[in-house]
Short mmCIF file of C-alpha atoms and ligand atoms in Angstrom, two decimals:
data_model
loop_
_atom_site.label_atom_id
_atom_site.label_comp_id
_atom_site.label_asym_id
_atom_site.label_seq_id
_atom_site.Cartn_x
_atom_site.Cartn_y
_atom_site.Cartn_z
CA MET A 1 -6.87 39.18 17.40
CA GLU A 2 -8.91 36.30 16.15
CA LYS A 3 -10.68 34.00 18.11
CA SER A 4 -12.99 32.24 15.98
CA GLY A 5 -12.10 29.65 13.32
CA ASN A 6 -9.98 27.27 15.21
CA LYS A 7 -8.00 25.12 13.27
CA ARG A 8 -6.90 21.67 14.47
CA TYR A 9 -2.72 21.53 14.86
CA LEU A 10 -0.24 18.74 15.12
CA VAL A 11 1.59 19.42 18.37
CA THR A 12 5.32 17.82 18.22
CA TRP A 13 6.74 17.39 21.71
CA SER A 14 10.67 17.38 21.89
CA ASP A 15 10.62 14.82 24.01
CA GLY A 16 9.51 11.59 22.25
CA LYS A 17 8.44 10.09 25.58
CA THR A 18 5.80 12.32 26.46
CA ASP A 19 2.97 10.14 27.83
CA LEU A 20 -0.62 10.90 28.31
CA THR A 21 -0.75 12.19 31.63
CA LYS A 22 2.67 14.44 30.99
CA ALA A 23 1.15 15.52 27.98
CA SER A 24 -2.21 16.64 29.46
CA ASN A 25 -0.18 18.56 32.57
CA LEU A 26 1.75 20.02 30.32
CA LEU A 27 -1.16 21.29 27.86
CA GLY A 28 -2.72 22.33 31.21
CA ILE A 29 -5.74 20.27 30.43
CA THR A 30 -7.68 18.15 32.40
CA ALA A 31 -6.81 14.37 31.71
CA ASP A 32 -10.57 13.55 30.81
CA LYS A 33 -9.90 15.74 27.88
CA CYS A 34 -6.73 14.37 26.58
CA LYS A 35 -7.76 10.93 24.94
CA ALA A 36 -5.11 7.74 23.34
CA GLY A 37 -5.42 9.18 19.59
CA VAL A 38 -5.99 5.56 18.26
CA SER A 39 -8.45 3.95 20.51
CA PHE A 40 -10.20 7.10 20.26
CA MET A 41 -10.24 7.44 16.34
CA GLU A 42 -10.79 4.05 15.64
CA THR A 43 -14.56 4.24 17.31
CA ASP A 44 -16.97 5.94 15.27
CA ALA A 45 -16.40 9.28 17.31
CA ILE A 46 -16.24 12.43 15.10
CA PRO A 47 -13.26 14.59 17.20
CA GLY A 48 -15.18 17.49 18.52
CA LYS A 49 -13.38 20.72 18.89
CA ASP A 50 -12.43 19.90 22.94
CA ASP A 51 -11.17 16.69 21.96
CA VAL A 52 -7.10 16.72 22.36
CA MET A 53 -5.87 13.23 20.93
CA HIS A 54 -2.24 12.30 22.28
CA PHE A 55 -0.43 10.34 20.25
CA GLU A 56 2.35 8.44 22.77
CA ASN A 57 4.69 6.46 20.21
CA LEU A 58 4.81 9.51 18.00
CA GLY A 59 5.36 12.09 20.14
CA ILE A 60 2.45 14.10 18.48
CA THR A 61 -0.76 15.69 19.89
CA SER A 62 -3.81 16.84 17.74
CA MET A 63 -5.89 19.79 19.27
CA GLU A 64 -7.64 22.61 18.31
CA LEU A 65 -6.15 25.86 18.65
CA THR A 66 -6.99 29.25 17.58
CA SER A 67 -3.55 31.12 15.87
CA ASP A 68 -3.15 32.97 19.09
CA GLU A 69 -3.08 30.03 20.88
CA ALA A 70 -0.73 28.20 18.33
CA VAL A 71 1.94 30.43 18.80
CA ASN A 72 1.54 30.67 22.63
CA LEU A 73 1.87 27.08 22.85
CA LEU A 74 5.00 27.10 21.26
CA GLU A 75 6.36 29.07 24.00
CA LYS A 76 5.91 26.11 26.42
CA GLU A 77 8.58 23.77 27.88
CA GLY A 78 8.93 20.78 25.70
CA ILE A 79 6.94 21.69 22.48
CA LEU A 80 9.09 21.28 19.15
CA ALA A 81 6.76 22.65 16.76
CA VAL A 82 3.00 23.29 16.69
CA GLU A 83 1.82 22.90 12.90
CA GLU A 84 -1.61 23.19 11.22
CA ASP A 85 -2.98 19.29 10.68
CA THR A 86 -3.09 19.58 6.46
CA GLU A 87 -5.01 17.67 4.60
CA MET A 88 -3.60 14.74 2.39
CA HIS A 89 -4.59 13.27 -0.98
CA ILE A 90 -4.55 10.57 -2.89
CA LEU A 91 -2.02 10.71 -5.47
CA GLU A 92 -3.56 8.93 -8.56
CA LEU A 93 -3.98 10.79 -11.93
CA PRO A 94 -7.68 11.94 -13.19
CA GLN A 95 -8.10 9.83 -15.67
CA ASN A 96 -11.12 7.20 -17.65
CA GLU A 97 -10.25 4.22 -16.61
CA GLU A 98 -10.60 0.91 -18.04
CA TYR A 99 -12.44 -1.30 -16.25
CA ASN A 100 -11.90 -5.20 -17.22
CA SER A 101 -13.90 -8.29 -16.50
CA PHE A 102 -13.91 -10.18 -13.37
CA LEU A 103 -10.78 -12.48 -14.84
CA GLY A 104 -8.82 -9.50 -16.32
CA SER A 105 -8.22 -8.79 -19.77
CA ASN A 106 -5.01 -10.53 -20.03
CA ALA A 107 -5.90 -14.07 -18.87
CA ASN A 108 -4.43 -17.20 -20.78
CA LEU A 109 -6.53 -20.17 -22.21
CA GLU A 110 -4.91 -23.26 -20.61
CA PRO A 111 -6.18 -26.49 -19.57
CA ILE A 112 -5.97 -27.32 -15.87
CA PRO A 113 -4.09 -29.03 -13.83
CA SER A 114 -2.28 -32.00 -15.12
CA GLU A 115 -1.48 -33.43 -18.23
CA SER A 116 -0.60 -37.08 -16.34
CA PRO A 117 -1.83 -40.20 -17.52
CA ASP A 118 -2.64 -40.69 -13.64
CA PHE A 119 -4.65 -37.75 -13.25
CA ARG A 120 -6.50 -37.86 -16.50
CA ASN A 121 -7.71 -41.30 -15.66
CA GLY A 122 -8.65 -40.85 -12.14
CA TYR A 123 -10.39 -37.38 -13.21
CA ASN A 124 -12.42 -39.36 -15.87
CA LYS A 125 -13.18 -42.45 -13.37
CA ALA A 126 -14.44 -39.73 -10.82
CA LEU A 127 -16.87 -38.12 -13.17
CA THR A 128 -18.16 -41.12 -14.42
CA ASP A 129 -18.51 -42.63 -11.05
CA MET A 130 -20.00 -39.73 -9.86
CA PHE A 131 -22.64 -39.06 -12.49
CA ALA A 132 -23.50 -43.06 -12.59
CA SER A 133 -24.32 -42.60 -8.77
CA MET A 134 -26.70 -39.52 -9.47
CA LEU A 135 -28.53 -41.06 -12.56
CA LYS A 136 -28.25 -44.20 -11.03
CA LEU A 137 -26.95 -45.94 -13.80
CA GLY A 138 -24.10 -49.27 -13.87
CA GLN A 139 -20.90 -48.03 -15.31
CA ALA A 140 -21.69 -49.89 -18.76
CA ASP A 141 -24.53 -47.44 -18.97
CA LEU A 142 -21.94 -44.58 -19.54
CA GLN A 143 -20.18 -45.98 -22.52
CA ALA A 144 -19.30 -43.34 -25.25
CA PRO A 145 -21.66 -44.31 -28.72
CA ALA A 146 -20.12 -45.31 -31.59
CA ILE A 147 -19.51 -42.48 -33.68
CA ALA A 148 -18.00 -41.74 -36.76
CA GLY A 149 -13.95 -42.31 -36.38
CA ASN A 150 -14.13 -44.28 -33.31
CA PRO A 151 -16.89 -46.91 -33.95
CA VAL A 152 -16.67 -49.20 -31.38
CA PRO A 153 -18.50 -48.18 -28.18
CA GLY A 154 -16.25 -47.35 -25.03
CA PRO A 155 -15.46 -45.85 -21.98
CA PHE A 156 -16.91 -42.03 -21.83
CA PHE A 157 -14.06 -39.74 -21.60
CA TRP A 158 -14.95 -36.63 -20.02
CA PRO A 159 -13.84 -33.07 -21.24
CA PHE A 160 -11.15 -31.09 -19.10
CA PRO A 161 -12.66 -28.09 -18.05
CA ILE A 162 -10.43 -24.91 -19.70
CA LEU A 163 -10.26 -22.42 -17.32
CA LYS A 164 -8.62 -18.86 -17.60
CA LYS A 165 -5.07 -18.58 -15.94
CA GLN A 166 -3.72 -15.27 -14.42
CA ALA A 167 -1.18 -13.85 -16.50
CA ILE A 168 1.86 -12.00 -14.57
CA PRO A 169 1.35 -8.47 -15.79
CA TRP A 170 4.11 -6.61 -17.01
CA ASN A 171 4.70 -3.98 -14.21
CA ILE A 172 5.43 -7.37 -11.86
CA ASN A 173 7.75 -8.67 -14.39
CA LEU A 174 9.38 -5.22 -14.97
CA VAL A 175 10.52 -5.30 -10.90
CA LYS A 176 11.78 -8.95 -11.32
CA ALA A 177 8.96 -10.40 -8.64
CA PRO A 178 8.81 -14.11 -10.10
CA GLN A 179 12.41 -14.32 -9.96
CA ALA A 180 12.20 -13.85 -5.92
CA TRP A 181 9.52 -16.11 -5.85
CA ALA A 182 11.09 -18.58 -7.29
CA ARG A 183 13.63 -18.85 -4.30
CA GLY A 184 10.39 -18.54 -1.82
CA PHE A 185 10.28 -14.89 -1.17
CA ASN A 186 6.80 -13.73 -1.56
CA GLY A 187 6.17 -11.86 1.46
CA SER A 188 5.29 -14.73 3.54
CA GLY A 189 4.37 -13.87 7.10
CA ILE A 190 5.29 -10.42 6.56
CA LYS A 191 2.66 -7.67 7.86
CA VAL A 192 1.90 -5.13 5.23
CA ALA A 193 -0.32 -2.04 6.07
CA VAL A 194 -1.83 -0.09 3.38
CA LEU A 195 -2.66 3.53 4.68
CA ASP A 196 -5.17 4.58 2.02
CA THR A 197 -8.95 4.68 1.37
CA GLY A 198 -9.13 0.96 2.82
CA ILE A 199 -9.46 -2.09 0.95
CA ALA A 200 -12.64 -4.07 -0.51
CA THR A 201 -13.30 -7.48 -0.58
CA HIS A 202 -12.21 -9.20 -3.39
CA PRO A 203 -11.76 -12.78 -4.75
CA ASP A 204 -7.96 -11.80 -5.61
CA LEU A 205 -6.98 -10.54 -2.53
CA VAL A 206 -6.83 -11.76 1.42
CA VAL A 207 -7.13 -9.13 4.01
CA ALA A 208 -5.77 -10.25 7.53
CA GLY A 209 -7.30 -7.12 9.23
CA GLY A 210 -7.43 -3.95 9.62
CA VAL A 211 -9.16 -0.42 10.87
CA SER A 212 -10.38 2.63 10.15
CA PHE A 213 -9.25 6.57 11.52
CA ILE A 214 -12.36 8.10 9.47
CA PRO A 215 -13.84 10.12 11.73
CA GLY A 216 -17.74 8.58 11.87
CA VAL A 217 -16.82 5.54 9.87
CA VAL A 218 -15.81 2.29 11.59
CA SER A 219 -15.82 -0.17 8.44
CA TYR A 220 -12.26 -0.26 6.79
CA ASN A 221 -14.56 -0.83 3.29
CA ASP A 222 -13.21 0.90 0.42
CA GLY A 223 -15.65 3.33 -1.44
CA ASN A 224 -13.24 5.22 -3.57
CA SER A 225 -10.98 2.04 -5.21
CA HIS A 226 -7.95 3.47 -4.58
CA GLY A 227 -6.67 1.85 -1.53
CA THR A 228 -8.27 -2.00 -3.34
CA HIS A 229 -6.40 -0.95 -6.07
CA CYS A 230 -2.86 -0.24 -4.23
CA ALA A 231 -3.72 -3.59 -2.28
CA GLY A 232 -3.72 -5.74 -5.25
CA ILE A 233 -0.10 -4.35 -6.59
CA ILE A 234 1.28 -5.44 -3.32
CA GLY A 235 -0.49 -8.69 -2.68
CA ALA A 236 -2.86 -9.88 -5.14
CA ARG A 237 -2.43 -13.79 -5.27
CA ASN A 238 -0.82 -16.02 -7.29
CA ASN A 239 -3.84 -17.85 -8.52
CA TRP A 240 -6.31 -18.56 -11.83
CA ILE A 241 -7.70 -15.24 -11.67
CA GLY A 242 -6.85 -11.47 -12.26
CA VAL A 243 -3.49 -10.01 -11.32
CA VAL A 244 -0.83 -11.03 -8.90
CA GLY A 245 1.03 -8.18 -6.61
CA VAL A 246 4.71 -8.12 -5.99
CA ALA A 247 4.07 -10.01 -2.26
CA PRO A 248 1.42 -12.47 -3.25
CA LEU A 249 1.59 -14.13 0.32
CA CYS A 250 2.03 -11.04 2.41
CA GLU A 251 -0.45 -10.06 5.14
CA LEU A 252 -2.35 -7.01 3.99
CA TYR A 253 -3.70 -4.68 6.57
CA ALA A 254 -6.44 -2.24 5.14
CA VAL A 255 -5.59 0.71 7.07
CA LYS A 256 -8.47 3.42 6.45
CA VAL A 257 -7.07 6.87 7.01
CA LEU A 258 -8.47 8.88 3.66
CA ALA A 259 -11.87 8.82 3.12
CA ASP A 260 -14.22 7.82 0.07
CA SER A 261 -13.71 11.08 -1.49
CA GLY A 262 -10.18 10.14 -1.88
CA SER A 263 -8.74 12.97 1.53
CA GLY A 264 -7.95 12.97 4.74
CA SER A 265 -6.56 14.52 7.76
CA SER A 266 -3.22 14.35 8.95
CA SER A 267 -4.15 13.78 12.45
CA GLY A 268 -5.98 10.33 11.00
CA ILE A 269 -2.79 9.32 9.05
CA ILE A 270 -0.66 9.83 11.98
CA ALA A 271 -3.30 7.59 14.12
CA GLY A 272 -2.58 4.93 11.31
CA MET A 273 0.82 5.31 11.59
CA GLU A 274 0.84 4.73 15.67
CA TRP A 275 -1.72 1.51 15.09
CA CYS A 276 1.14 0.17 12.71
CA ILE A 277 3.84 0.43 15.37
CA THR A 278 1.14 -1.14 17.62
CA ASN A 279 0.23 -4.01 15.59
CA GLY A 280 3.53 -5.30 14.69
CA ILE A 281 3.55 -3.93 11.20
CA LYS A 282 6.65 -4.23 9.10
CA VAL A 283 5.82 -2.03 6.18
CA ALA A 284 3.58 0.87 6.03
CA SER A 285 2.43 1.91 2.14
CA MET A 286 1.43 5.69 1.82
CA SER A 287 0.14 6.34 -1.52
CA LEU A 288 -0.78 9.79 -0.44
CA GLY A 289 0.59 13.26 0.28
CA SER A 290 0.30 16.76 -0.69
CA THR A 291 1.98 19.74 -2.20
CA SER A 292 3.94 21.39 0.71
CA GLY A 293 7.15 21.46 2.53
CA PRO A 294 7.94 19.10 5.20
CA SER A 295 6.73 19.54 8.35
CA VAL A 296 8.62 18.66 11.99
CA ALA A 297 5.54 16.23 12.95
CA TRP A 298 5.74 13.93 9.96
CA ALA A 299 9.56 13.65 10.36
CA ASN A 300 9.02 12.60 13.73
CA ALA A 301 6.19 10.74 13.14
CA ILE A 302 7.94 8.68 10.36
CA LYS A 303 11.40 8.39 12.63
CA HIS A 304 9.57 7.17 15.53
CA CYS A 305 7.60 4.29 12.96
CA GLN A 306 11.08 3.34 11.85
CA ASP A 307 12.73 3.45 14.98
CA ASN A 308 9.85 0.97 15.97
CA GLY A 309 10.78 -1.20 13.18
CA VAL A 310 7.95 -0.14 10.83
CA THR A 311 9.21 0.67 6.92
CA VAL A 312 8.21 3.97 5.57
CA VAL A 313 7.02 4.18 2.16
CA CYS A 314 5.89 6.96 0.37
CA ALA A 315 4.58 8.09 -2.83
CA SER A 316 6.89 11.30 -4.24
CA GLY A 317 3.88 13.28 -6.13
CA ASN A 318 2.12 13.95 -9.46
CA SER A 319 3.03 17.57 -9.50
CA TYR A 320 5.71 17.91 -11.93
CA VAL A 321 3.76 19.33 -14.49
CA ASP A 322 1.65 21.40 -12.21
CA THR A 323 1.69 25.08 -12.91
CA SER A 324 -0.55 26.81 -10.29
CA PRO A 325 1.02 27.13 -7.79
CA VAL A 326 4.56 25.36 -9.26
CA PHE A 327 5.47 23.25 -6.97
CA PRO A 328 7.44 20.25 -9.27
CA TRP A 329 9.41 18.53 -5.80
CA VAL A 330 8.78 15.82 -3.86
CA ASN A 331 5.29 16.17 -1.95
CA ALA A 332 4.80 15.69 2.05
CA PRO A 333 5.11 13.69 3.65
CA ALA A 334 7.61 11.95 1.49
CA ASN A 335 9.63 14.63 1.38
CA SER A 336 10.16 14.58 5.32
CA PHE A 337 13.59 14.87 6.31
CA VAL A 338 14.86 13.30 9.48
CA MET A 339 17.76 15.75 10.15
CA GLY A 340 21.21 14.32 10.85
CA ALA A 341 19.71 10.79 9.57
CA ARG A 342 18.76 10.72 5.64
CA THR A 343 18.33 6.68 6.39
CA ALA A 344 15.93 7.11 8.99
CA SER A 345 13.93 9.48 6.22
CA PRO A 346 10.81 7.88 4.15
CA ILE A 347 11.65 5.94 1.12
CA ALA A 348 9.90 7.94 -1.79
CA VAL A 349 9.15 6.44 -4.65
CA GLY A 350 8.81 7.78 -7.92
CA ALA A 351 6.52 6.83 -11.35
CA VAL A 352 8.30 5.25 -14.31
CA ASP A 353 6.24 3.63 -17.52
CA LEU A 354 7.06 0.39 -19.17
CA ALA A 355 9.95 1.63 -20.87
CA SER A 356 11.14 2.51 -17.25
CA LEU A 357 11.48 5.88 -18.73
CA ILE A 358 10.23 8.77 -15.93
CA ALA A 359 6.59 9.57 -15.74
CA TYR A 360 5.55 13.23 -16.83
CA PHE A 361 3.75 13.70 -13.74
CA SER A 362 6.77 12.11 -11.41
CA SER A 363 7.77 14.76 -8.56
CA ARG A 364 11.38 15.24 -8.35
CA GLY A 365 13.82 15.86 -6.25
CA GLY A 366 16.44 18.95 -6.34
CA GLN A 367 14.67 21.88 -4.32
CA ASN A 368 16.40 21.73 -0.89
CA GLU A 369 19.55 20.02 0.81
CA ASN A 370 16.97 19.60 3.52
CA TRP A 371 14.29 17.73 1.92
CA ASN A 372 14.30 14.24 1.56
CA GLN A 373 14.80 13.16 -2.24
CA VAL A 374 13.29 10.51 -4.80
CA THR A 375 14.78 7.19 -3.48
CA LEU A 376 13.61 4.72 -6.11
CA VAL A 377 11.28 4.40 -8.69
CA ALA A 378 9.04 1.66 -9.64
CA PRO A 379 6.13 1.32 -12.34
CA GLY A 380 3.31 4.05 -12.40
CA VAL A 381 1.80 4.11 -15.42
CA ASN A 382 -1.35 2.69 -17.07
CA ILE A 383 -1.36 -0.44 -13.97
CA ASN A 384 -4.12 -2.98 -13.98
CA SER A 385 -4.63 -4.15 -10.55
CA THR A 386 -7.60 -4.84 -8.27
CA ILE A 387 -10.73 -2.74 -7.77
CA PRO A 388 -14.14 -2.81 -5.54
CA GLY A 389 -16.99 -5.10 -7.49
CA ASN A 390 -14.68 -7.85 -7.70
CA GLY A 391 -13.07 -6.41 -11.14
CA TYR A 392 -9.76 -5.34 -12.22
CA GLY A 393 -8.78 -1.28 -13.75
CA LYS A 394 -5.78 0.85 -14.48
CA LYS A 395 -4.80 3.37 -13.01
CA SER A 396 -1.55 5.57 -13.15
CA GLY A 397 -0.10 7.99 -10.71
CA THR A 398 3.12 7.30 -8.05
CA SER A 399 0.37 6.34 -5.83
CA MET A 400 0.47 3.18 -7.66
CA ALA A 401 4.46 3.17 -7.72
CA THR A 402 4.50 3.45 -4.14
CA PRO A 403 2.95 -0.17 -3.44
CA HIS A 404 5.33 -2.00 -5.62
CA VAL A 405 8.28 -0.95 -2.95
CA ALA A 406 6.17 -1.84 -0.09
CA GLY A 407 6.03 -5.16 -1.82
CA ILE A 408 9.54 -5.37 -2.49
CA ALA A 409 10.13 -4.62 1.37
CA ALA A 410 7.70 -7.40 2.55
CA LEU A 411 10.44 -9.37 0.33
CA VAL A 412 13.52 -8.31 2.09
CA CYS A 413 12.08 -8.62 5.48
CA GLN A 414 11.16 -11.89 4.89
CA ARG A 415 14.62 -12.85 3.09
CA PHE A 416 16.52 -11.02 6.00
CA PRO A 417 14.56 -11.59 9.36
CA GLY A 418 15.16 -9.08 11.81
CA ILE A 419 16.50 -6.23 9.40
CA LEU A 420 15.55 -2.87 10.36
CA PRO A 421 13.98 -0.08 8.19
CA VAL A 422 17.05 1.63 7.51
CA GLY A 423 18.52 -1.71 6.12
CA VAL A 424 15.47 -2.51 4.26
CA LYS A 425 15.88 1.12 2.44
CA ALA A 426 20.04 0.71 1.76
CA ARG A 427 19.13 -2.95 0.65
CA LEU A 428 16.93 -1.30 -1.65
CA ALA A 429 19.02 1.34 -2.80
CA GLN A 430 22.04 -1.00 -3.48
CA THR A 431 19.88 -3.65 -5.34
CA ALA A 432 18.51 -0.97 -7.64
CA THR A 433 19.05 -0.99 -11.23
CA ASN A 434 20.39 2.50 -12.04
CA LEU A 435 18.02 4.54 -14.83
CA GLY A 436 19.16 8.06 -16.11
CA PRO A 437 22.48 9.39 -15.06
CA ALA A 438 25.14 6.59 -13.40
CA GLY A 439 24.60 6.53 -9.81
CA PHE A 440 21.86 8.19 -7.50
CA ASP A 441 20.46 11.37 -9.26
CA LEU A 442 17.32 13.38 -8.52
CA THR A 443 14.79 12.02 -11.32
CA TYR A 444 15.41 8.50 -10.56
CA GLY A 445 16.91 8.30 -6.95
CA TYR A 446 18.75 4.79 -7.08
CA GLY A 447 16.86 3.75 -9.93
CA LEU A 448 14.23 0.66 -10.28
CA ILE A 449 14.05 -1.67 -7.82
CA ASN A 450 14.83 -5.07 -8.08
CA CYS A 451 12.99 -7.80 -6.41
CA ASP A 452 15.33 -10.63 -7.87
CA SER A 453 18.82 -9.06 -6.65
CA ALA A 454 16.89 -7.29 -3.62
CA THR A 455 16.37 -11.09 -2.16
CA LEU A 456 19.46 -12.70 -3.44
CA1 CA B 1 -4.64 -13.12 -9.12
#
């Protein structure tokens, strides 16, 4: 009988309405030991072995148990499952990243902002007046000198500044986001949460708010770069610098559920999902996972999110080429299958390259009827986006494909106010551009997301 080596477990309640008092009664612990998980974990507290964290909106409790206690607990009334709290990881390929300059490598040189004579004359007059005032000179003193080709002195014409204009990255064009923007669908007013390593401050990002569920860490700053990169794919601003995201006017929220190492506990991610429900988040982007099968806790957490208006988008995984152990299938939590309600299962996202071919690493469906399969694909190879330090860099992985789908989900939420998560998923599937065999298949799902047709 093993008594040492407690582990943290996720207890899933069969009644989704089990509140804090009911949970502590059923678990036989005093109410002071059973804490509301979100408010406990958003502080700098480090959960100890006696700290039981309850997530009322998801019907899940996180607690430390011995393996014997876990087996015994499962016998109790009202408990659907007792499963180990596994670690989840960023789904980014290890690679040598190419970092570009502050302004991005793909910027074009273009004069701003208008060629109109009125603008040019006003600009010229404003600069002449300003210099005349600064130098205490009359207008006549600011005449251009006689030079070859222009022998008569005349008004000085100030050169226009040359700024770099942001180009549209290939991946944003591939998913046809600019066509949706042209009709006014840019994510405006839609709250999108990035459940990741946090988001760093960046001149190409506007972060509306956030929270950290990493033990001992209060700031949602990103010490990894994965979360900042994903955030840029969703919502980098449409301006004169760097890149632009799929939904450049959405409201980005940084929900730090992965430490700067790139990993985090399932409990912390569960906390992030409950935070999304209570904070009016419409889309949760989860570029994270592990090579394991579906669990009851994940299926329930995702179903509760979607029942409460949060569309859950998860990376399919990068394990197609894994050899030891062999796990070519869709990773957890993307593989969570809500029994009897496939439509309430998460949107699982695979990665394609710039030729719309499946990435060699992108995890595939097909292993089991009762696992969620690949739903859609999006660009996920050599994607340029925002990184900490005011820069830009390229990354690959289904982690990069996932935020494209979170972005299009925001566009669809703006296009169809009040649409439910099942409706968002159906809309994205119906309007996707088929790839591979005709119709749904286990590699590409319903195909490549299409922002143009999804927002018609
Ligand atoms: Ca930009």
